Structure formats: C-alpha cells, structure tokens
Amino acid sequence: MGFVDLRIVFLFLLFLTAILFTLRRGPVFSAGDLRTIILDFLLVPTVIGTVAVFGFLLTRTNPMPLIRETAYQMSLQQLVSFEHAIPERLDESISVQSVHREDTDGDGENEWVVFYQFDLQNGTSPVKGVVYDSDRGNPPVVFPYRLQVPDRDYLSEGTSGGVPGFELLEVVSLPNESVNVNELMVSDTTRMSIFRFVQNSEPWDFPRDAPARYQPIGSFFGNGGVEYNSTTKNVTVIDRSGYERSQLAVRSIYQLQPNNTYWDTFDPNLLSAQLSAPIISTIDFFEQPPADIFTTPYPEKIVLGFYTATCGLQDDTLCLNRDATSSWDYQNFLAGDALIEAQNNNAGYFGLPSFSTSDISVTNLRYFPRLETDPDLLVSGGGRDVVTGEEGQFNLVDITFSVDGRLDTVRYEMQLVEGLWKIVQRLPIGPTPVVGPTAQISGPDAIVVGDTMTFGCSESQPGNGGDVIYNRCVWTFDGNPPNVFPGEIVSQGAQEFSDAPPQESPQPLPLTPEEILTMSDEEVAATNNTNPELTIAENASKTAGEPGQITVTLMAIDQSGEADIKTKTVTVNPKPLPTQEPCQQQTNPCAPKW
C-alpha cells in the first residue's frame, strides 16, 4: 500500500470518526467526554474478548487457528501462514494443529515447529511434526525437517482441540560439545517421543533431511500413561493390556543407555530402532493401591496385595507405594494352610527370603475366571446366590516374580472365606484346569441335499487370563445311510488354540490336516487310518449327498491330553420340489423354476 493510499484511508477514517462521535455525544466536546471515550474504547474489546473466550470454553474449541487466520488477514495476506501453504489437493487430508516458535538447533534463531493432523476422516486423527528452518540460502529457504519416529509411527493422537505437549529440555549432556542443544520432547497422555538435533550438512550445502536432522533417541507408548523423570532421565511406561478386570498394569522403567539413547540398536539412515530392555518391569496396581483391598472380588488382586504387603523398604519395584500400603498386614490375605505357614514364619513357603522384602518384581499373573463359575447354573450351586446371582467361590492364581534377582513361580488355591478372597494353600504347578462345559460344536441343525455344512470347534465359555483351551480337535462323521456324506472333505483348517508351546499328543494321528485336505475319503482309508472320516482340524466341512441323518462327534483334546467329547445330530432334508408360476398365455408354456 503506497503513501498516497494510506492518506486516503486516514481521511476516510477521520471523517467516519467525526460522524460517529457526533451521533454518540453531540457537537460539543468536553473533558468528561474524553474520559467516556477512553472507557468505551477499553470496554468494547473487553466485552468482545470475554464473550469470545466463553464461546471457546463452551465449545471446547482451540482458538489458535482463528487467531492465526485473523493475523493473516489483517496483514493483507502478506504473512506466512502454514494453513494457507497447504495445497488445495491436500485440504481434506491434512490440517495444521499447532505452531510453536522455538530455537531447536541452538543457532540463536527461532524455528517454526508445526504439528499436522492427518487422516482427517477418522474421529481421532494422528499427529505428525515438522521443524521449518530458514538457515540456508540467500535469500533464505524455509526447509522442512521431519520429526519422524521409527516404523513411521505417529507422534500423538487426539481429537479436535487437543494438541500434543512440546518442550525443549536437556536429556543428554555432552561435555565435549561447545554448545549443548536441548532435546525436543513431544508427548500426550499415552505417547512420548524425544528427538536430538544432529547437524547433517555443512552450512554451505543445500538443506537435506537424510539422514534425519532431528533423530529420535526414544519413543514410548503406554495405554496407561507415559512419564519422564527429569532428575533420573528415566521414562516410566504403564501398560494396562491383559489385566483389565482387576485394574492392574505393567509398569516398566527405561533408562538412558551409554549410547545416549533409549535404544538397544538404532540405524539413523533407516530409522529403525528397538528399545532397550527396561531396568524394572513389574505388574502393579494401576495408579494407586485400593484402600479396600481385602473386599475386592478379584482373587488375583489379593495375591498381588499379599506380596505388596511384604515390602519392608520403598523402591521402584512392587514396593513403590510402600507408604500407602504400610498398614497392610500380610497375614490378613491368608487362610488355612497358608496362614499357618505364615504364622510359623515360613517365608520360603511363599517363595520369599523373608516377610520384609524389597526389590520384588512380578512378571506374570495368571488366573482362571471359569473356575469361579457354577457349571450347573442352579441356584443351589455353591457359586450362585439366589438374590445376587453367581459369585465366585474358588480359583487358582499363578504368580511369577523375582526377589533379589531370583525368579520363582507359585500357584495358589484361592477361596472365598466369610465373603473375602483368601490364599488358602500353595499347589504344585500342573496342567491348566478345565471345569464345566468346555467344547461345543458350532454348525447347523438341518440342511438340504447339496448344501455344504461347516462345523467349528470352539469353547462354550471363553476364558481369560491365559486359559489354555484345546491343542487339537478330532472329528468323526457317521451317516445314515452311509453315503449321505460322500466325496472329499471340502475344506478344513488347523489352528493352535494354546497360548503355550503345544505338547505331543499321546496318540498322534498318522495324517496331518494338510494331507487330509488334499485327499478323498478312499485315499484316506488307503493309508491304514482306522476311520476314513477322522480329521484333525479347527473346522471341517462336508457336502450332503442324499437325505438322512448325520451324527457329528467332536473330541477336543487339551494340552494335557484330556479329551472333551460332544456329539451333534444334523438332519439332511430332500431338495425342495420346483415351483411353477401360472401360465399367462396358452401359447407360451410355463417352465419350472427352481
């Protein structure tokens, strides 16, 4: 805008001000009017700001995009706007979430740290970051340097209005460097990534980002939270997966390694890395131990509480919350033989050196919810109350823990004693217990000739906490008449149900599922198999050849060799007769339609 144009604008505004003042105060100007003008000048933006901030709070809207857009328009679109720098073809797939001005490379000049949301079609959009620097070229070139973590993962995840935390802090101290540049930390409630500036080219070179100028030295995810300790430089990750019902979590602590990263191995060119093993990893109570631990309905929580109560000193292992659990008496978690052993001061019965321990970490906790159920579902059952319904009475809990570096696994029998779960005795580690109805045959009750039916092998009461289900499923098909089920096995698949390495079956069958799949019934019989219709599979399919009945027998074999047998009868109905539509014209005979 030229000087002449500016004078025209000034005269126009002056004329408009005189008209508005005359309409507001009249032609006479006094000292009181000056005070009123100043108050009006301050009052109007204050009221507008109050209403605007209230609107942002009410709608949970981030005001920064609007502020940036206002500044861009007030500058007559002469400022650099990262929103408007996005080409039109990308408007629907990426948007600017936040912009920061910080000196990220220690050169005394502030760079632009921009976070973008992408995959905008999703309700929760991931976030990636870029550092724009203008330290190269004359005139300068604004070049993007990515904040990229290994496996091309994203930095944060949040709904609209939420922005990741960003700060510069000293994580790595390098005494040999003249200028120690602070690391960049990007984090939200579940993710944390730390980047270090590494000069990747000479000042006279063209800007480039290969290898990365901002290299990740650690990237962490925990669905229960991630926390950085600025004093120890340790990162604590909370993982709640696997122990949802009892609100337990795995707490792992990662330490800065001698290579000044949190990686065990790292390739800056490929951006591939693997976190080093945590220095401490233990199952613990999520957030804080419950104040009413003894009334919990979950026996695995009682076992963890017992070992927590034996902590004599506070440390970063299971004894982290010793101050909150110091009033717990470990004998209150026990009953029966276990209580007698504790009263006799036999700590070895529980795998402990004493009842005042430290440096104890729990690495695994298994429980069997199906043991808490009442199999017959009758109100007279021991696990069922006529008013409140089913309530657990018995369970087993396996716990694997280490004390002073010594690893041990213990199984406890848990019982409900006077309405409270108690550890009653220690048991030897044996096969996974199976109670109540287990195997079931999933498939149709009736089909017609020519249809293919598929039967599945599954458990009727899905377990939790690592229950071993079946090692294999054995099928037998008996037709009446015999050729009701002719031909080849159409399809079948094998699947390992166990969460542990499979054990050798006591009497393995001579054919594998893959071999049976490619053979007809006659070919199977020719291999000296005692039953030509016998298969090993998770599911099996057959095509009905004529009307009759088929008896399907399933033998589900668990890891210990125990078998659970179920049968099912399927009726094969004749194919329905064709239906005939009324003739419309005598000259055009009707054709039967199927």
PDB file of C-alpha atoms in Angstrom, residues 164-347:
ATOM      1  CA  PRO A 164       0.435 -32.620  21.915  1.00  0.00           C
ATOM      2  CA  GLY A 165       2.752 -31.248  24.552  1.00  0.00           C
ATOM      3  CA  PHE A 166       6.005 -29.778  23.225  1.00  0.00           C
ATOM      4  CA  GLU A 167       9.049 -28.674  25.193  1.00  0.00           C
ATOM      5  CA  LEU A 168      12.820 -28.334  24.976  1.00  0.00           C
ATOM      6  CA  LEU A 169      14.805 -29.912  27.797  1.00  0.00           C
ATOM      7  CA  GLU A 170      18.247 -31.339  28.429  1.00  0.00           C
ATOM      8  CA  VAL A 171      18.072 -35.126  28.261  1.00  0.00           C
ATOM      9  CA  VAL A 172      21.604 -35.846  27.021  1.00  0.00           C
ATOM     10  CA  SER A 173      24.599 -33.917  28.343  1.00  0.00           C
ATOM     11  CA  LEU A 174      27.626 -33.994  26.023  1.00  0.00           C
ATOM     12  CA  PRO A 175      30.606 -32.364  27.777  1.00  0.00           C
ATOM     13  CA  ASN A 176      32.766 -32.406  24.614  1.00  0.00           C
ATOM     14  CA  GLU A 177      30.383 -30.169  22.673  1.00  0.00           C
ATOM     15  CA  SER A 178      30.791 -26.389  22.912  1.00  0.00           C
ATOM     16  CA  VAL A 179      27.044 -25.821  22.665  1.00  0.00           C
ATOM     17  CA  ASN A 180      24.724 -28.369  24.234  1.00  0.00           C
ATOM     18  CA  VAL A 181      21.443 -28.203  22.328  1.00  0.00           C
ATOM     19  CA  ASN A 182      18.362 -29.246  24.273  1.00  0.00           C
ATOM     20  CA  GLU A 183      16.342 -32.204  23.049  1.00  0.00           C
ATOM     21  CA  LEU A 184      12.788 -31.902  21.723  1.00  0.00           C
ATOM     22  CA  MET A 185      10.062 -33.797  23.590  1.00  0.00           C
ATOM     23  CA  VAL A 186       6.634 -34.390  22.055  1.00  0.00           C
ATOM     24  CA  SER A 187       4.106 -36.098  24.296  1.00  0.00           C
ATOM     25  CA  ASP A 188       0.483 -36.674  25.192  1.00  0.00           C
ATOM     26  CA  THR A 189      -1.142 -38.865  27.835  1.00  0.00           C
ATOM     27  CA  THR A 190      -0.120 -42.165  26.198  1.00  0.00           C
ATOM     28  CA  ARG A 191       2.841 -41.358  23.899  1.00  0.00           C
ATOM     29  CA  MET A 192       6.237 -39.715  24.260  1.00  0.00           C
ATOM     30  CA  SER A 193       8.961 -39.154  21.666  1.00  0.00           C
ATOM     31  CA  ILE A 194      12.340 -37.487  22.252  1.00  0.00           C
ATOM     32  CA  PHE A 195      14.500 -36.042  19.436  1.00  0.00           C
ATOM     33  CA  ARG A 196      18.081 -34.795  19.380  1.00  0.00           C
ATOM     34  CA  PHE A 197      19.411 -32.207  16.918  1.00  0.00           C
ATOM     35  CA  VAL A 198      22.244 -33.612  14.777  1.00  0.00           C
ATOM     36  CA  GLN A 199      23.861 -31.333  12.167  1.00  0.00           C
ATOM     37  CA  ASN A 200      23.566 -33.364   8.963  1.00  0.00           C
ATOM     38  CA  SER A 201      25.240 -30.996   6.454  1.00  0.00           C
ATOM     39  CA  GLU A 202      27.665 -28.102   6.165  1.00  0.00           C
ATOM     40  CA  PRO A 203      26.375 -24.503   6.268  1.00  0.00           C
ATOM     41  CA  TRP A 204      27.123 -24.018   2.563  1.00  0.00           C
ATOM     42  CA  ASP A 205      25.337 -27.226   1.465  1.00  0.00           C
ATOM     43  CA  PHE A 206      21.811 -27.475   0.221  1.00  0.00           C
ATOM     44  CA  PRO A 207      19.378 -28.318   3.037  1.00  0.00           C
ATOM     45  CA  ARG A 208      18.523 -32.004   3.351  1.00  0.00           C
ATOM     46  CA  ASP A 209      16.877 -34.370   5.780  1.00  0.00           C
ATOM     47  CA  ALA A 210      18.719 -37.610   5.045  1.00  0.00           C
ATOM     48  CA  PRO A 211      19.989 -38.673   7.440  1.00  0.00           C
ATOM     49  CA  ALA A 212      17.474 -37.021   9.729  1.00  0.00           C
ATOM     50  CA  ARG A 213      18.499 -33.725  11.303  1.00  0.00           C
ATOM     51  CA  TYR A 214      16.283 -34.441  14.312  1.00  0.00           C
ATOM     52  CA  GLN A 215      16.984 -38.048  15.270  1.00  0.00           C
ATOM     53  CA  PRO A 216      14.719 -39.918  17.692  1.00  0.00           C
ATOM     54  CA  ILE A 217      16.520 -41.155  20.793  1.00  0.00           C
ATOM     55  CA  GLY A 218      13.401 -42.737  22.306  1.00  0.00           C
ATOM     56  CA  SER A 219       9.754 -43.366  21.537  1.00  0.00           C
ATOM     57  CA  PHE A 220       7.332 -44.810  24.080  1.00  0.00           C
ATOM     58  CA  PHE A 221       3.684 -45.856  24.207  1.00  0.00           C
ATOM     59  CA  GLY A 222       1.630 -46.956  27.187  1.00  0.00           C
ATOM     60  CA  ASN A 223      -2.166 -47.043  27.244  1.00  0.00           C
ATOM     61  CA  GLY A 224      -1.995 -46.318  30.972  1.00  0.00           C
ATOM     62  CA  GLY A 225       0.356 -43.334  30.649  1.00  0.00           C
ATOM     63  CA  VAL A 226       3.970 -42.300  30.000  1.00  0.00           C
ATOM     64  CA  GLU A 227       6.047 -40.171  32.391  1.00  0.00           C
ATOM     65  CA  TYR A 228       9.551 -38.648  32.169  1.00  0.00           C
ATOM     66  CA  ASN A 229      11.686 -38.032  35.261  1.00  0.00           C
ATOM     67  CA  SER A 230      13.911 -35.014  34.634  1.00  0.00           C
ATOM     68  CA  THR A 231      16.185 -35.936  37.569  1.00  0.00           C
ATOM     69  CA  THR A 232      16.971 -39.555  36.694  1.00  0.00           C
ATOM     70  CA  LYS A 233      16.229 -39.198  32.930  1.00  0.00           C
ATOM     71  CA  ASN A 234      14.163 -42.404  33.278  1.00  0.00           C
ATOM     72  CA  VAL A 235      10.914 -42.951  31.369  1.00  0.00           C
ATOM     73  CA  THR A 236       8.065 -44.898  33.019  1.00  0.00           C
ATOM     74  CA  VAL A 237       5.535 -46.656  30.756  1.00  0.00           C
ATOM     75  CA  ILE A 238       2.235 -48.031  32.049  1.00  0.00           C
ATOM     76  CA  ASP A 239       0.566 -50.826  30.036  1.00  0.00           C
ATOM     77  CA  ARG A 240      -2.921 -51.893  31.116  1.00  0.00           C
ATOM     78  CA  SER A 241      -3.448 -54.603  28.482  1.00  0.00           C
ATOM     79  CA  GLY A 242      -4.242 -58.073  29.830  1.00  0.00           C
ATOM     80  CA  TYR A 243      -5.423 -57.208  33.349  1.00  0.00           C
ATOM     81  CA  GLU A 244      -8.474 -55.062  32.661  1.00  0.00           C
ATOM     82  CA  ARG A 245     -10.924 -56.651  35.087  1.00  0.00           C
ATOM     83  CA  SER A 246      -8.725 -56.209  38.159  1.00  0.00           C
ATOM     84  CA  GLN A 247      -7.325 -52.810  37.082  1.00  0.00           C
ATOM     85  CA  LEU A 248      -3.726 -53.928  37.226  1.00  0.00           C
ATOM     86  CA  ALA A 249      -0.985 -52.691  34.923  1.00  0.00           C
ATOM     87  CA  VAL A 250       2.565 -53.474  33.870  1.00  0.00           C
ATOM     88  CA  ARG A 251       4.891 -50.650  34.946  1.00  0.00           C
ATOM     89  CA  SER A 252       8.205 -50.560  33.063  1.00  0.00           C
ATOM     90  CA  ILE A 253      11.085 -48.128  33.613  1.00  0.00           C
ATOM     91  CA  TYR A 254      13.516 -47.371  30.776  1.00  0.00           C
ATOM     92  CA  GLN A 255      16.964 -45.904  31.388  1.00  0.00           C
ATOM     93  CA  LEU A 256      19.161 -43.756  29.157  1.00  0.00           C
ATOM     94  CA  GLN A 257      21.806 -46.060  27.658  1.00  0.00           C
ATOM     95  CA  PRO A 258      25.568 -45.441  27.293  1.00  0.00           C
ATOM     96  CA  ASN A 259      24.947 -44.604  23.607  1.00  0.00           C
ATOM     97  CA  ASN A 260      22.926 -41.566  24.828  1.00  0.00           C
ATOM     98  CA  THR A 261      19.656 -43.028  23.548  1.00  0.00           C
ATOM     99  CA  TYR A 262      16.954 -45.297  24.903  1.00  0.00           C
ATOM    100  CA  TRP A 263      17.534 -47.723  22.016  1.00  0.00           C
ATOM    101  CA  ASP A 264      19.301 -51.032  22.116  1.00  0.00           C
ATOM    102  CA  THR A 265      20.080 -50.691  18.412  1.00  0.00           C
ATOM    103  CA  PHE A 266      19.483 -47.727  16.100  1.00  0.00           C
ATOM    104  CA  ASP A 267      20.103 -47.056  12.405  1.00  0.00           C
ATOM    105  CA  PRO A 268      19.644 -43.316  11.602  1.00  0.00           C
ATOM    106  CA  ASN A 269      19.550 -43.964   7.864  1.00  0.00           C
ATOM    107  CA  LEU A 270      16.725 -46.485   8.055  1.00  0.00           C
ATOM    108  CA  LEU A 271      15.100 -45.000  11.155  1.00  0.00           C
ATOM    109  CA  SER A 272      14.853 -48.488  12.598  1.00  0.00           C
ATOM    110  CA  ALA A 273      15.310 -48.987  16.303  1.00  0.00           C
ATOM    111  CA  GLN A 274      14.434 -51.236  19.193  1.00  0.00           C
ATOM    112  CA  LEU A 275      14.017 -50.081  22.774  1.00  0.00           C
ATOM    113  CA  SER A 276      16.495 -51.450  25.257  1.00  0.00           C
ATOM    114  CA  ALA A 277      15.136 -53.745  27.934  1.00  0.00           C
ATOM    115  CA  PRO A 278      13.594 -51.919  30.897  1.00  0.00           C
ATOM    116  CA  ILE A 279      15.646 -51.834  34.057  1.00  0.00           C
ATOM    117  CA  ILE A 280      12.473 -52.566  36.054  1.00  0.00           C
ATOM    118  CA  SER A 281       9.235 -54.173  34.879  1.00  0.00           C
ATOM    119  CA  THR A 282       6.538 -55.327  37.270  1.00  0.00           C
ATOM    120  CA  ILE A 283       2.808 -55.844  37.457  1.00  0.00           C
ATOM    121  CA  ASP A 284       1.392 -53.308  39.872  1.00  0.00           C
ATOM    122  CA  PHE A 285      -1.843 -51.623  40.860  1.00  0.00           C
ATOM    123  CA  PHE A 286      -2.896 -49.027  38.325  1.00  0.00           C
ATOM    124  CA  GLU A 287      -2.298 -45.537  39.745  1.00  0.00           C
ATOM    125  CA  GLN A 288      -2.682 -46.313  43.472  1.00  0.00           C
ATOM    126  CA  PRO A 289      -3.331 -49.452  45.575  1.00  0.00           C
ATOM    127  CA  PRO A 290      -7.023 -49.705  46.561  1.00  0.00           C
ATOM    128  CA  ALA A 291      -7.904 -48.697  50.093  1.00  0.00           C
ATOM    129  CA  ASP A 292     -10.413 -51.587  50.325  1.00  0.00           C
ATOM    130  CA  ILE A 293      -8.071 -54.261  49.013  1.00  0.00           C
ATOM    131  CA  PHE A 294      -9.491 -57.020  51.236  1.00  0.00           C
ATOM    132  CA  THR A 295     -13.025 -56.682  49.834  1.00  0.00           C
ATOM    133  CA  THR A 296     -12.008 -56.941  46.183  1.00  0.00           C
ATOM    134  CA  PRO A 297     -13.995 -59.501  44.114  1.00  0.00           C
ATOM    135  CA  TYR A 298     -10.856 -60.484  42.178  1.00  0.00           C
ATOM    136  CA  PRO A 299      -8.558 -63.113  43.759  1.00  0.00           C
ATOM    137  CA  GLU A 300      -5.541 -62.152  41.617  1.00  0.00           C
ATOM    138  CA  LYS A 301      -5.650 -58.735  43.293  1.00  0.00           C
ATOM    139  CA  ILE A 302      -5.380 -60.434  46.687  1.00  0.00           C
ATOM    140  CA  VAL A 303      -2.247 -62.323  45.625  1.00  0.00           C
ATOM    141  CA  LEU A 304      -0.594 -59.137  44.372  1.00  0.00           C
ATOM    142  CA  GLY A 305      -1.642 -57.357  47.575  1.00  0.00           C
ATOM    143  CA  PHE A 306      -0.047 -60.082  49.690  1.00  0.00           C
ATOM    144  CA  TYR A 307       3.357 -59.635  48.068  1.00  0.00           C
ATOM    145  CA  THR A 308       2.998 -55.854  48.250  1.00  0.00           C
ATOM    146  CA  ALA A 309       2.345 -56.148  51.984  1.00  0.00           C
ATOM    147  CA  THR A 310       5.691 -57.924  52.466  1.00  0.00           C
ATOM    148  CA  CYS A 311       7.640 -54.859  51.265  1.00  0.00           C
ATOM    149  CA  GLY A 312       9.883 -53.550  54.013  1.00  0.00           C
ATOM    150  CA  LEU A 313      11.545 -50.741  52.055  1.00  0.00           C
ATOM    151  CA  GLN A 314      10.310 -48.430  49.333  1.00  0.00           C
ATOM    152  CA  ASP A 315      11.898 -48.679  45.881  1.00  0.00           C
ATOM    153  CA  ASP A 316      10.858 -48.524  42.222  1.00  0.00           C
ATOM    154  CA  THR A 317       9.668 -52.151  42.070  1.00  0.00           C
ATOM    155  CA  LEU A 318       6.416 -53.510  43.530  1.00  0.00           C
ATOM    156  CA  CYS A 319       7.359 -51.631  46.700  1.00  0.00           C
ATOM    157  CA  LEU A 320       6.937 -48.219  45.027  1.00  0.00           C
ATOM    158  CA  ASN A 321       3.766 -47.453  47.032  1.00  0.00           C
ATOM    159  CA  ARG A 322       5.081 -48.731  50.361  1.00  0.00           C
ATOM    160  CA  ASP A 323       3.927 -45.533  52.096  1.00  0.00           C
ATOM    161  CA  ALA A 324       0.321 -46.199  51.043  1.00  0.00           C
ATOM    162  CA  THR A 325       0.395 -49.907  51.935  1.00  0.00           C
ATOM    163  CA  SER A 326       2.393 -49.813  55.182  1.00  0.00           C
ATOM    164  CA  SER A 327      -0.785 -50.523  57.175  1.00  0.00           C
ATOM    165  CA  TRP A 328      -1.444 -53.800  55.306  1.00  0.00           C
ATOM    166  CA  ASP A 329      -0.783 -56.949  57.346  1.00  0.00           C
ATOM    167  CA  TYR A 330       0.267 -59.759  55.015  1.00  0.00           C
ATOM    168  CA  GLN A 331      -1.435 -62.361  57.254  1.00  0.00           C
ATOM    169  CA  ASN A 332      -4.829 -60.768  56.541  1.00  0.00           C
ATOM    170  CA  PHE A 333      -4.545 -62.039  52.952  1.00  0.00           C
ATOM    171  CA  LEU A 334      -4.223 -65.666  54.125  1.00  0.00           C
ATOM    172  CA  ALA A 335      -6.341 -68.506  55.487  1.00  0.00           C
ATOM    173  CA  GLY A 336      -5.994 -72.264  56.013  1.00  0.00           C
ATOM    174  CA  ASP A 337      -2.572 -73.841  55.476  1.00  0.00           C
ATOM    175  CA  ALA A 338      -1.151 -70.610  54.073  1.00  0.00           C
ATOM    176  CA  LEU A 339      -1.982 -68.711  57.253  1.00  0.00           C
ATOM    177  CA  ILE A 340      -0.439 -71.458  59.404  1.00  0.00           C
ATOM    178  CA  GLU A 341       2.802 -71.331  57.390  1.00  0.00           C
ATOM    179  CA  ALA A 342       2.921 -67.543  57.726  1.00  0.00           C
ATOM    180  CA  GLN A 343       2.356 -67.731  61.472  1.00  0.00           C
ATOM    181  CA  ASN A 344       5.265 -70.167  61.635  1.00  0.00           C
ATOM    182  CA  ASN A 345       7.371 -67.547  59.838  1.00  0.00           C
ATOM    183  CA  ASN A 346       7.912 -69.872  56.872  1.00  0.00           C
ATOM    184  CA  ALA A 347       8.552 -67.264  54.182  1.00  0.00           C
TER     185      ALA A 347
END
